[in-house]
């Protein structure tokens, strides 16, 4: 998409993003790369100090790759060879009584997974990830980043000067700000993206409710430094589920040696968060490790509330909800941050298209239509993971089987047999490639082709070229440096064959790519036709967010791609009225 629009002078910005976490920073990058004038405001003075989320799934890595930051994220994260899955122990110093290996347990499955995407998964703690995203956002000329700035409220205005703006989007929002506790100031923008977290004041002001269980339990997260390398050198697990009479929770390695977080449940009815002093946290860490003399440097202790809720709405006028603002979900499955990144990746190109008058304004309605079902599924699956663990007596961060925890260090192999069987049933909690890559949208922004959906199971991805699906990945060179995914991000792309490129005529705003001509090794075009479900001269039209919008199995001279694009962008008057 070109960025040569003439912004409305009455507006200070095209978009104000509220929140400087991974979702907000991703929104700023996605918008800024399309030339959308974006102001990001964050009430904190700096990026996160406490490393909360850490899982970066393969779809987020694809998005980061399109922004040029994936390699930096991978380099800053836990090395893949140190990220083999989860161990279940009584104490870190003791042998594991069970394990789930999610990388390296089956060469055949590992080869299959490697074909799903350029990168399938990483662990990069939030305190490391946020500065990477902040640098990328701040480097964009269209983006203005202001930390230490609080949003006091928003005043939604139906129209700019009582008329539709010249850029094709109705209305504007006045955002009231305070920098460093100073006097109130105001900025006007066409749109606002609320990404200010699960306790969002902005969501409350808009009157949007969250549906689902609000309190699944209270948790405490301890971030600490300690050299635990002697306990994990030969056991390269990412997660350590700890069960003993003194403490039960989940230990997460951040760098494989010195940096760790430990999360566990506590009862707020009997225990105040303030009671977790540095001294108490040190004792808890020593108990989970099984080393009473361990040198522990506690960096922070942070209470948090596990939730599994979805907003009743993800859009109120010209304000959009994204990330935890729209769907706070349990960490069991690592989908929280990733779902937020997916939200704004879906939204950014649509906002840019509407601002430039290249899409009907009702294209923005498809944001909620497409993303809310994804949020609902991810919340439900994360909750199911947590409940499945709890039913097996392996609650970890939920309610634990106190009798099991009290006796676990005395159980023999025979008594541990049912526990090990229960651990084996938790694989979808940690291995969820179908959930990540099998996302498919249905909305007026997708044109069905009459074929039936082919849903992926949670643990395994089934690549399909059906409209709505994420466009499947294929390597374009033998060195595996260039992916089909690398063609997406700026505008619509028509993928076809050499024969198809000679036959299809696309509008100027669509980039037509003959896949075989882009490849540097034989067989790619055949693989492309097979995976995408088209014939020798068929074609698929891929949106800027990498989802397939339209497919033709063979060339059809009666199809006008300009008309197809008009429908997909909801810029035909009849379709715009139908969605009003």
PDB file of C-alpha atoms in Angstrom, residues 18 24 244 254 274 280 379 404 495 506 513 519-520 543:
ATOM      1  CA  UNK A  18      -3.014   3.280  24.209  1.00  0.00           C
ATOM      2  CA  UNK A  24       0.483  -1.791  21.582  1.00  0.00           C
ATOM      3  CA  UNK A 244       6.382 -30.557  47.162  1.00  0.00           C
ATOM      4  CA  UNK A 254      14.578 -17.214  30.831  1.00  0.00           C
ATOM      5  CA  UNK A 274       2.799  -7.754  50.725  1.00  0.00           C
ATOM      6  CA  UNK A 280      10.143 -15.119  52.091  1.00  0.00           C
ATOM      7  CA  UNK A 379      -9.393 -18.441  25.897  1.00  0.00           C
ATOM      8  CA  UNK A 404      -0.922 -35.590  46.457  1.00  0.00           C
ATOM      9  CA  UNK A 495      -0.132 -16.000  -6.184  1.00  0.00           C
ATOM     10  CA  UNK A 506      -5.088  -7.903 -11.903  1.00  0.00           C
ATOM     11  CA  UNK A 513       3.611 -13.330  -8.424  1.00  0.00           C
ATOM     12  CA  UNK A 519      11.749 -20.083  -6.460  1.00  0.00           C
ATOM     13  CA  UNK A 520      15.362 -21.163  -6.746  1.00  0.00           C
ATOM     14  CA  UNK A 543      -4.402 -10.106   1.932  1.00  0.00           C
TER      15      UNK A 543
END
